Coordinates of N, CA and C in Angstrom, one line a residue:
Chain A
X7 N 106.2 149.6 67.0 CA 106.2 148.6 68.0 C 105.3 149.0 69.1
X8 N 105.2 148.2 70.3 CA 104.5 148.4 71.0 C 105.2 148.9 72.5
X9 N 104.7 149.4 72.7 CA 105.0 150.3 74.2 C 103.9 150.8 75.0
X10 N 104.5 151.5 76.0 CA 104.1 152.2 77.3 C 105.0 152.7 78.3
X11 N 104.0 153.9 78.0 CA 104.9 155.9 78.9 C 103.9 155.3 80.1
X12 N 104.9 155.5 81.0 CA 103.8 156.4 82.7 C 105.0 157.2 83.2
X13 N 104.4 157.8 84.3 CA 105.0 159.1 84.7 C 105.9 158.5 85.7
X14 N 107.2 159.4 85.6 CA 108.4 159.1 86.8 C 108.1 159.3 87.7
X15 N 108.2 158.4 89.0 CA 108.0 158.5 90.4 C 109.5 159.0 91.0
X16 N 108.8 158.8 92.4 CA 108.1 159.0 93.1 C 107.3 159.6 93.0
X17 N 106.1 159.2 93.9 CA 104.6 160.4 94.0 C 104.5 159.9 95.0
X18 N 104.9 161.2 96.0 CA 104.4 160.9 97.3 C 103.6 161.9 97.9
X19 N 102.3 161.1 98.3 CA 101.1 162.1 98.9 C 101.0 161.4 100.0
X20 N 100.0 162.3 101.1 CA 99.1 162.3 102.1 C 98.1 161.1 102.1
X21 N 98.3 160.6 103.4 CA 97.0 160.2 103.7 C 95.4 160.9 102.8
X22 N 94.5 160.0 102.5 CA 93.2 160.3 102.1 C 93.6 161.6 100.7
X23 N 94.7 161.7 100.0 CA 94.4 162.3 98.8 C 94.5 161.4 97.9
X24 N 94.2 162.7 96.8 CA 93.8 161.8 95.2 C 94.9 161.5 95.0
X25 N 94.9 160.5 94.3 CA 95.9 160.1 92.8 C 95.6 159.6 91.9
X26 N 96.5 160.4 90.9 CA 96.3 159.6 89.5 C 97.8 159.5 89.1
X27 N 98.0 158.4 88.2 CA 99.3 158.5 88.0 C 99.1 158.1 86.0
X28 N 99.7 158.7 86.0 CA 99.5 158.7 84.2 C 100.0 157.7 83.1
X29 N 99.5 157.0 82.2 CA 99.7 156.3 81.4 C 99.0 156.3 80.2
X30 N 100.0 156.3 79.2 CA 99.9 156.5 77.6 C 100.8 154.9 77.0
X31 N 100.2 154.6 75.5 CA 100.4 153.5 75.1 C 100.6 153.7 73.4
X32 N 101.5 153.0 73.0 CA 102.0 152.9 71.4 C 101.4 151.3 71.2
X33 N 100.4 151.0 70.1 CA 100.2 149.6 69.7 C 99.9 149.5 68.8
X34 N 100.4 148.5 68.0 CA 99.9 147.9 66.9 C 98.6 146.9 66.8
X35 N 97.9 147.5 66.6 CA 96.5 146.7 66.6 C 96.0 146.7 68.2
X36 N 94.8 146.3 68.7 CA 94.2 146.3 69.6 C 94.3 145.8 70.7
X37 N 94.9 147.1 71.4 CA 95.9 146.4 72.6 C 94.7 145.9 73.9
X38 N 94.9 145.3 75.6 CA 94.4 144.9 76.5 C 95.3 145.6 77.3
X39 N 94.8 146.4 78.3 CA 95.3 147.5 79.2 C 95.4 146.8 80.8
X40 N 96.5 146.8 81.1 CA 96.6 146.4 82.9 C 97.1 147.3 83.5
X41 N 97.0 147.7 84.7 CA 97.8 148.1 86.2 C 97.7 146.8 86.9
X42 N 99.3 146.5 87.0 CA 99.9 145.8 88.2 C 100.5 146.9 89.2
X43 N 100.4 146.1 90.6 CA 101.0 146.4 91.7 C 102.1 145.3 92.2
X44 N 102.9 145.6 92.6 CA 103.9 145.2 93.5 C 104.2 146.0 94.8
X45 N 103.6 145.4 95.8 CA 104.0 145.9 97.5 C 105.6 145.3 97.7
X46 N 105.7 145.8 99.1 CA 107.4 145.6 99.1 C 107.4 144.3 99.8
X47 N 108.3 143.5 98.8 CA 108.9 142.5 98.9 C 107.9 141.0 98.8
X48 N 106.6 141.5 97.6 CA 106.0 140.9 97.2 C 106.3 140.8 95.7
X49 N 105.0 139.8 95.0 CA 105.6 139.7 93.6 C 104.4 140.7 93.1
X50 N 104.9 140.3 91.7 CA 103.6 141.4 91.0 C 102.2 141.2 91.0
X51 N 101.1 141.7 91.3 CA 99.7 141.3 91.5 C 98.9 141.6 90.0
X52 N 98.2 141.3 89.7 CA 96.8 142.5 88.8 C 95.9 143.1 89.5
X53 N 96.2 144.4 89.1 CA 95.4 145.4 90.2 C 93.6 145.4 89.3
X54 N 94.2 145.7 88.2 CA 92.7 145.6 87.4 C 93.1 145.8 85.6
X55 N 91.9 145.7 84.8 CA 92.5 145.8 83.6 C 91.4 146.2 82.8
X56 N 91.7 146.0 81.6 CA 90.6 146.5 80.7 C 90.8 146.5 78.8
X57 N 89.9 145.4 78.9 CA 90.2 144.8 77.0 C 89.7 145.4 76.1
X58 N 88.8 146.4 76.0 CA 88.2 147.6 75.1 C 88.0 148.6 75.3
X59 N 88.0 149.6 74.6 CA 87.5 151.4 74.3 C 86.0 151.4 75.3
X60 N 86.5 152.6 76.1 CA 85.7 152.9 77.1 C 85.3 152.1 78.2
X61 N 86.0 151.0 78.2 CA 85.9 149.8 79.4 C 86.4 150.7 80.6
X62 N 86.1 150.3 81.9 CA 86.6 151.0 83.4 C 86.9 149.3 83.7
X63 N 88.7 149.3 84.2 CA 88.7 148.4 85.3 C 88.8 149.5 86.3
X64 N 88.3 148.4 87.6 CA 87.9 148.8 89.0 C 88.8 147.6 89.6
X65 N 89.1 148.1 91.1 CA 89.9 146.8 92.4 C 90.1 147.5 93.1
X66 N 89.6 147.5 94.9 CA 90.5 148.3 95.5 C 90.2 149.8 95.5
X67 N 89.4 150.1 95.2 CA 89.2 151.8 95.4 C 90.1 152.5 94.5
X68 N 90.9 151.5 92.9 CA 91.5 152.0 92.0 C 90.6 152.1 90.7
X69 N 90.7 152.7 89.6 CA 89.8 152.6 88.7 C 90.6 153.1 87.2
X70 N 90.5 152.9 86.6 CA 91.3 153.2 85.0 C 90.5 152.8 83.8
X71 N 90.1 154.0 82.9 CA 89.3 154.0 82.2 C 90.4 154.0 80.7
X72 N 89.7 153.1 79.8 CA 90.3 152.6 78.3 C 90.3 153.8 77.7
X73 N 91.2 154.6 77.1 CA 90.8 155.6 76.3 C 91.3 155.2 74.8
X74 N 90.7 155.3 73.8 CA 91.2 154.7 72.5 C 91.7 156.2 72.2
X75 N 91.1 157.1 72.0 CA 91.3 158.7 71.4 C 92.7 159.0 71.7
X76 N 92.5 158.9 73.1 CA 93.9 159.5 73.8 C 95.5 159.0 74.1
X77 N 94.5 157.5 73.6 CA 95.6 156.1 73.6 C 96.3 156.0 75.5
X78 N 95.5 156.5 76.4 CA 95.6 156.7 77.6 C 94.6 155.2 78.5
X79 N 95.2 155.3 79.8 CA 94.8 154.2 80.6 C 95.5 154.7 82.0
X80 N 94.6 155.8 82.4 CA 95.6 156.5 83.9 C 94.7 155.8 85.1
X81 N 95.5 155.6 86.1 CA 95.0 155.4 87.1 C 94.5 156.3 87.9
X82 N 93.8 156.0 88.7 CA 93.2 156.9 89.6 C 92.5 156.3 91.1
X83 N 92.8 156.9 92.2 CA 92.2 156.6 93.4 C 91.6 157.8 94.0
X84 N 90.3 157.2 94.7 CA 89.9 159.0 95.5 C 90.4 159.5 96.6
X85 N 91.0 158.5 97.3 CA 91.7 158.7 98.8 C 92.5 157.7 99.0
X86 N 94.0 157.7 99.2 CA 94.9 156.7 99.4 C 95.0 156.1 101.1
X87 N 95.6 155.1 100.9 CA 95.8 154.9 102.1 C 97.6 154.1 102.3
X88 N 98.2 154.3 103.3 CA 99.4 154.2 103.5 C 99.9 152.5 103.1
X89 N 99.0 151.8 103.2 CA 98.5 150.6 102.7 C 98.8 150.4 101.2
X90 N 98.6 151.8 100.7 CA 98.9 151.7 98.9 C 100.2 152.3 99.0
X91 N 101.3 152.0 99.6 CA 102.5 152.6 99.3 C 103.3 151.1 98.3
X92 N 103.2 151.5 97.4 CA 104.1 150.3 96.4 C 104.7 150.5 95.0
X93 N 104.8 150.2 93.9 CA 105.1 149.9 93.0 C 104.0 149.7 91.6
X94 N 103.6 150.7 91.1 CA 102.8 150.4 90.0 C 103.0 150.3 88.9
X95 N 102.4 149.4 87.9 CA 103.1 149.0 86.6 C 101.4 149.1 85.9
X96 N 102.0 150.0 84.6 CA 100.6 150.4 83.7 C 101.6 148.8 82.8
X97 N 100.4 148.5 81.7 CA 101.0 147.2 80.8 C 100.1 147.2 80.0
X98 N 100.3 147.0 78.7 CA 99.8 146.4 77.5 C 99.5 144.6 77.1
X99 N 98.6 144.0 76.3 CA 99.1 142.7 75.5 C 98.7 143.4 74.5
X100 N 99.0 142.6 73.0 CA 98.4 142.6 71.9 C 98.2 141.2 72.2
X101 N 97.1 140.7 71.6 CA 96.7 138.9 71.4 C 97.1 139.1 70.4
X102 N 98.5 138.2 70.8 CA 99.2 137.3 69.3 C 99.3 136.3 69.1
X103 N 98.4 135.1 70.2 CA 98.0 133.9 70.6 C 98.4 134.2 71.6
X104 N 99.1 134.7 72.4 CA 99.0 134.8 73.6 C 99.2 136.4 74.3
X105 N 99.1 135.9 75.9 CA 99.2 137.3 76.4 C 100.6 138.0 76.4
X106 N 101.4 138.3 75.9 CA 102.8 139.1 75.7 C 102.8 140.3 76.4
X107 N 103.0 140.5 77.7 CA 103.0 141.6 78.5 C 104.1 143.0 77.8
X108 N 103.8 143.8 77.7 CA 104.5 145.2 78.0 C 104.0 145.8 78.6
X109 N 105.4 146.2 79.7 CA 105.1 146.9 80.7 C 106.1 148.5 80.8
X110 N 105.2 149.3 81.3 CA 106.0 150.4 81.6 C 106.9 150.1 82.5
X111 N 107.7 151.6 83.0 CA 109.2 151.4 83.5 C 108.5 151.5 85.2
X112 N 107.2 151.5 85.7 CA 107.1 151.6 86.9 C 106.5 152.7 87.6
X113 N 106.1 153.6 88.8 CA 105.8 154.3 89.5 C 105.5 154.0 91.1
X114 N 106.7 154.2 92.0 CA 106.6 153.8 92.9 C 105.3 155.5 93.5
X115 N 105.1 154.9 94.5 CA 103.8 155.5 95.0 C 104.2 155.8 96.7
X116 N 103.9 156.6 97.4 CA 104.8 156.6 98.6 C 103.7 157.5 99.6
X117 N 102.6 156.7 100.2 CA 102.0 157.3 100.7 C 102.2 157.6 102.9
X118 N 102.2 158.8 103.1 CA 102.1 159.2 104.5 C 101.3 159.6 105.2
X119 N 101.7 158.8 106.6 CA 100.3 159.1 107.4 C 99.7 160.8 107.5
Chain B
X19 N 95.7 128.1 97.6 CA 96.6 127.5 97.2 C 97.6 128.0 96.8
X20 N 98.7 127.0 96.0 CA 100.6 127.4 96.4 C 100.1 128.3 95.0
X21 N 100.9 129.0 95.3 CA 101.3 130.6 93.7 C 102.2 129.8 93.4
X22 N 102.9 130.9 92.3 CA 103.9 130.1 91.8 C 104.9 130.5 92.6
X23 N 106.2 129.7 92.4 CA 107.0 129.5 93.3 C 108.6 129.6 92.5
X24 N 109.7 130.0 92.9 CA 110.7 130.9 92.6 C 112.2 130.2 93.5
X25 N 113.0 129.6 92.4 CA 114.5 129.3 93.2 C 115.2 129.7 92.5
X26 N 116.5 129.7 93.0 CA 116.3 130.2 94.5 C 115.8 131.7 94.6
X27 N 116.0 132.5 95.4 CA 115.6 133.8 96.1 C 116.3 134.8 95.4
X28 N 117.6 134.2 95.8 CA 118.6 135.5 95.9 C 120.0 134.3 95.2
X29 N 120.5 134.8 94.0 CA 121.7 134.2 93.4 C 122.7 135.0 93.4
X30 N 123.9 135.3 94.0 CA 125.3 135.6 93.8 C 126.1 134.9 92.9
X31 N 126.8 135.3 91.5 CA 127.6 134.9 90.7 C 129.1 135.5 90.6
X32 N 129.8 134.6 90.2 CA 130.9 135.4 89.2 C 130.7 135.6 88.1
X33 N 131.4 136.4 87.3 CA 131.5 136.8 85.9 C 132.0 135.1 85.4
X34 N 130.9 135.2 84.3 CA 131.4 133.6 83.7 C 131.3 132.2 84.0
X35 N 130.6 132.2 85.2 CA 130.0 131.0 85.6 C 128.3 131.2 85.1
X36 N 127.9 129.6 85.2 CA 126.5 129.4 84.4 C 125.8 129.4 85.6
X37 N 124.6 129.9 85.4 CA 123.5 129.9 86.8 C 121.9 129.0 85.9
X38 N 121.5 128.2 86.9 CA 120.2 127.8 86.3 C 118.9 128.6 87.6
X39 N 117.9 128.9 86.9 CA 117.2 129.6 87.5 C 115.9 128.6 87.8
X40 N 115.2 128.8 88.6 CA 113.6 127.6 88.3 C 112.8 128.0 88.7
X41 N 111.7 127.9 87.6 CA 109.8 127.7 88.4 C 108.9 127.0 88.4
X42 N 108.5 126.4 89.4 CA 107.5 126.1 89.9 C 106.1 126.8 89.3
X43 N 105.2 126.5 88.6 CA 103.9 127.1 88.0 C 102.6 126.7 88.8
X44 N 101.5 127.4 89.1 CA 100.7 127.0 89.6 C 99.9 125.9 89.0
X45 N 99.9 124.9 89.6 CA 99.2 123.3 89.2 C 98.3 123.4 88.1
X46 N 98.3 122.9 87.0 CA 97.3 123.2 86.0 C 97.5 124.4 85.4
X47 N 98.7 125.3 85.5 CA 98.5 126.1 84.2 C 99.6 125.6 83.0
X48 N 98.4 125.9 81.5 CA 99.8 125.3 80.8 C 100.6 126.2 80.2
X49 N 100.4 127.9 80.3 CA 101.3 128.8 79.8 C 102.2 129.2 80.5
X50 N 103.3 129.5 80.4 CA 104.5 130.2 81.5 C 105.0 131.1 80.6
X51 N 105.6 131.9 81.7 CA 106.5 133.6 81.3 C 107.5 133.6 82.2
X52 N 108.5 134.4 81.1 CA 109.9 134.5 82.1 C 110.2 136.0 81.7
X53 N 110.6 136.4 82.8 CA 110.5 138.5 82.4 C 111.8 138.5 83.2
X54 N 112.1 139.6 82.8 CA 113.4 139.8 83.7 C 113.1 141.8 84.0
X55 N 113.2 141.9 84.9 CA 113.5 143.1 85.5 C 114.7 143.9 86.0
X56 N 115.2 144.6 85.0 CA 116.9 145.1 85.5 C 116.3 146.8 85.6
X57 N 117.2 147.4 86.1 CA 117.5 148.9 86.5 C 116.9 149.5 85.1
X58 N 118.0 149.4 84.5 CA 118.3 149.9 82.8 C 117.3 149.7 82.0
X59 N 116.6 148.6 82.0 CA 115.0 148.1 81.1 C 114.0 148.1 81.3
X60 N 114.4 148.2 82.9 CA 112.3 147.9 83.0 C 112.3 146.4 83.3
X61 N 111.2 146.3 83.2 CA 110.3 145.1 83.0 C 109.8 144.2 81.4
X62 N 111.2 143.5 81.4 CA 110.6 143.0 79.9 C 110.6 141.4 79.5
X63 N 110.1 141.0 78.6 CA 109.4 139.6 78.6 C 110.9 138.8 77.7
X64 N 111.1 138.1 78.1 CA 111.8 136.6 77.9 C 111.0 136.0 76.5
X65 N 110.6 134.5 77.3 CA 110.0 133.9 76.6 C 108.7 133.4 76.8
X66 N 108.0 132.5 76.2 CA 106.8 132.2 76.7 C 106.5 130.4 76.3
X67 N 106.1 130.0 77.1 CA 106.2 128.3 77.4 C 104.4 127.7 77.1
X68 N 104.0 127.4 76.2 CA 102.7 126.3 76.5 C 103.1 125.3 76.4
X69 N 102.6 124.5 77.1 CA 103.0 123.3 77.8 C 104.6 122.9 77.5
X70 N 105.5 122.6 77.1 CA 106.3 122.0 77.0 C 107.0 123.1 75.7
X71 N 106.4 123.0 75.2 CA 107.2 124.2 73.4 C 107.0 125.3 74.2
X72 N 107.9 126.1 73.6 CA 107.8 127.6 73.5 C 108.0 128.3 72.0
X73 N 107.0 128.7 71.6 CA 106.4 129.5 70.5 C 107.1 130.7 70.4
X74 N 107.8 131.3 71.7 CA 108.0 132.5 71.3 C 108.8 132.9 72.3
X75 N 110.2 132.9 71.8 CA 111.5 133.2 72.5 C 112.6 134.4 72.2
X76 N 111.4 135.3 71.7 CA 112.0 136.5 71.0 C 112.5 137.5 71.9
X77 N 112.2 137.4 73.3 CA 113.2 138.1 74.5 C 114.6 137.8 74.5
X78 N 114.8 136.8 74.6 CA 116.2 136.4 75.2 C 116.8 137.4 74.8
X79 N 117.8 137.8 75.2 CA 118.7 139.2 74.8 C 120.3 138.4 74.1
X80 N 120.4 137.0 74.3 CA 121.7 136.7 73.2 C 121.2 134.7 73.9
X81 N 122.2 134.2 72.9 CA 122.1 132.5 73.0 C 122.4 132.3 74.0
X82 N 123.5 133.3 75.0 CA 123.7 132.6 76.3 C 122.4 132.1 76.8
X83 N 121.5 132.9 76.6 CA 119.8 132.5 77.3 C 119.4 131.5 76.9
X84 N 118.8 130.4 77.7 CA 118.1 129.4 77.4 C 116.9 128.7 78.1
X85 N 116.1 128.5 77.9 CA 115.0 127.9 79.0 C 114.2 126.4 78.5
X86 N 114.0 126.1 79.4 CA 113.5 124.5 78.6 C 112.4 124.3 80.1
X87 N 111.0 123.5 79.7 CA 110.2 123.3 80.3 C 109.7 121.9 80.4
X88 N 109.5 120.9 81.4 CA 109.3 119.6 81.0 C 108.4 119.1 82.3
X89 N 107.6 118.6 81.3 CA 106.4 117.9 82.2 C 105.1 118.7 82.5
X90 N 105.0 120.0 81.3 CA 104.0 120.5 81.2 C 104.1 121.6 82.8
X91 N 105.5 121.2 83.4 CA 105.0 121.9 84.7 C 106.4 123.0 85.0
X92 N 107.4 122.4 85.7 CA 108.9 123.5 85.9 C 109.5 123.6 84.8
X93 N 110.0 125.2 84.6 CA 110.6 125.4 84.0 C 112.1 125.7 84.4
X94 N 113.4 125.9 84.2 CA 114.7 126.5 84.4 C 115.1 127.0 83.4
X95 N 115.4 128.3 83.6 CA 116.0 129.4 82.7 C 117.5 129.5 83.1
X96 N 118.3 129.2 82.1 CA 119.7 128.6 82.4 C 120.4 130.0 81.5
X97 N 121.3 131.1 81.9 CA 122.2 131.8 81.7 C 123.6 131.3 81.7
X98 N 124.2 131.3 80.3 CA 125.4 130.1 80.2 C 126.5 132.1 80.3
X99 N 127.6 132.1 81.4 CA 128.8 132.9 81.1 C 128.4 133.8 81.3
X100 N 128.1 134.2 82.6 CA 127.1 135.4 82.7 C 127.9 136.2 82.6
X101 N 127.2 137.8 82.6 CA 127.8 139.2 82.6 C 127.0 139.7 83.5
X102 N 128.4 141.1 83.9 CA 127.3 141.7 85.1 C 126.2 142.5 84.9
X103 N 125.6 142.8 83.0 CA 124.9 143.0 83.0 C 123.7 142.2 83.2
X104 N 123.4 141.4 83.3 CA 123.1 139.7 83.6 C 122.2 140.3 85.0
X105 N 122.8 140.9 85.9 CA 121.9 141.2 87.0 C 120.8 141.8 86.9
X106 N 120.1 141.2 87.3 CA 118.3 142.0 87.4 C 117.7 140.6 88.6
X107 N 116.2 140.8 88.5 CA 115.4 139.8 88.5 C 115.1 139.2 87.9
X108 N 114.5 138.1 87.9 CA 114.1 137.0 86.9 C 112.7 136.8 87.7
X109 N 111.7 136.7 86.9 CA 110.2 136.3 87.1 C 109.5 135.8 86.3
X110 N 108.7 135.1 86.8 CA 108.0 133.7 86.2 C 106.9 133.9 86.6
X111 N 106.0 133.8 85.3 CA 104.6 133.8 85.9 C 103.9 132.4 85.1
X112 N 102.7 132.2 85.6 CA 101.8 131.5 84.6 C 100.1 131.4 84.9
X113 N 99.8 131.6 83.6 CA 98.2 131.6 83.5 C 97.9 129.7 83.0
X114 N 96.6 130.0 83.3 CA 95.6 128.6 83.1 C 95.6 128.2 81.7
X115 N 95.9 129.3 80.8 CA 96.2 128.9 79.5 C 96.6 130.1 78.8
X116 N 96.9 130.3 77.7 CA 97.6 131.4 76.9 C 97.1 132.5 75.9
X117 N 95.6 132.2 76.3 CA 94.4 133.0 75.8 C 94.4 134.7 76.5
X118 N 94.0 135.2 75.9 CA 94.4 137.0 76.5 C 94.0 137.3 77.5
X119 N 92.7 136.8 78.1 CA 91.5 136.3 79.1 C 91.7 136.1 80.4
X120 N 93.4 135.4 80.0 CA 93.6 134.8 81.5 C 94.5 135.4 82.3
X121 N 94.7 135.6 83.2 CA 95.2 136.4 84.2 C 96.4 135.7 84.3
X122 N 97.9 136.0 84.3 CA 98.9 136.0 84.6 C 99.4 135.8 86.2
X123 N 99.8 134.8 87.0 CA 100.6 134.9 88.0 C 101.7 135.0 88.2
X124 N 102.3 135.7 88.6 CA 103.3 136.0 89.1 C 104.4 135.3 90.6
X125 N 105.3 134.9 90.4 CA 106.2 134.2 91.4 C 107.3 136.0 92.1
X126 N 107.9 135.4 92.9 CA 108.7 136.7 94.0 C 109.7 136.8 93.7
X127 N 110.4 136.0 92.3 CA 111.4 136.1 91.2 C 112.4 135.6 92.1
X128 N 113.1 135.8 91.4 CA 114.7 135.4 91.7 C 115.9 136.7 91.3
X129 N 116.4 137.4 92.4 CA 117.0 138.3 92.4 C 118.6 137.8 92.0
X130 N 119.5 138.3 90.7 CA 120.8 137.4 90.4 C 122.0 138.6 90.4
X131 N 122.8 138.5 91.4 CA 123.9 139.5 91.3 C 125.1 138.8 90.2
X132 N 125.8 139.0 89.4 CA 127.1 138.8 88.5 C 128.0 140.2 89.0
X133 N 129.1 138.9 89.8 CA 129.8 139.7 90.3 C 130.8 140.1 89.3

């Protein structure tokens, strides 16, 4: 079946450090890679995505590169800002005629001044 | 312009009463999604609506679930006898059409307590 691992939060950093927060994926046939965000007490956004092997989505000073080898799709920022304190969701589709979201279980993000 | 849009907000039940849930889709899209978000599961997909049919209602988690969409536009997701496993969110999103392409929106759900 299809799924998606990311890493248990909290992850709470500093002002202006890195993050990456990790995501791995199980699919049958050729999956389409998202990071959604959800800020607090908003709904879920698309932060950025990516439909093929070695694609980079970018948004936001976030970036996540397609890995087919590693079956990976991590996120990554170079300097957070307190602004990105929210809720992040790595996700899959398979086109089965449509987009059929799987989503991981979350990573809240918890950044301080 | 309006996102999609979510009633009510906030639902409080008893065990065993039926709750209808509803979305509003953004004007002109013809696919819809209904996800539910509980503690225990995550984030997982319902069903899925082009225009009026739904092709693919392989979420629902038992018959009590039901959703019906009319007029290519609102949909209501009707839970008949709830349980308090029943509680999570309910979220609705909809794209411009149901092609892989299209970006998904998202509504600010509908939060359901079963008391």
């Amino acid at each position: 079946g299809n799924s998606v691992t990311q890493m248990e939060g909290p992850v709470t950093l500093s002002e202006e450090a890195f993050l990456t927060i990790n995501c791995t994926y199980t699919a049958t046939g050729y999956p389409s890679l998202f990071w959604y965000v959800q800020y607090p007490g908003e709904g879920l956004q698309l932060l950025l995505k990516a439909t093929k092997a070695d694609d980079k989505g970018s948004n936001k000073g976030f970036e996540a590169t397609y890995r087919k080898e590693t079956t990976s799709f991590h996120l990554e920022k170079g300097s957070v800002q307190v602004s990105d304190s929210a809720v992040y969701f790595c996700a899959l589709s398979v086109d089965t005629g449509f987009q059929k979201l799987v989503f991981g279980t979350g990573t809240r993000l918890l950044v301080s001044p | 312009g309006a996102g999609v849009s979510q009633s009510p907000s906030n639902k409080v039940t008893e065990k065993g009463k039926d709750v209808e849930l509803r979305c509003d889709p953004i004007s002109g899209h013809t696919a819809l999604y209904w996800y539910r978000q509980s503690l225990g599961q995550g984030l997982e997909f319902l069903i899925y609506f082009q225009g009026n049919s739904a092709p693919d209602k392989s979420g629902l988690p038992s018959d009590r679930f039901s959703a019906e969409r009319t007029g290519g536009s609102v949909s209501t997701l009707t839970i008949q006898r709830t349980q308090q496993e029943d509680s999570a969110v309910y979220l609705c999103a909809s794209s411009l059409t149901s092609g892989s392409h299209h970006e998904q929106f998202f509504g600010p759900g509908t939060r359901l307590t079963v008391l």
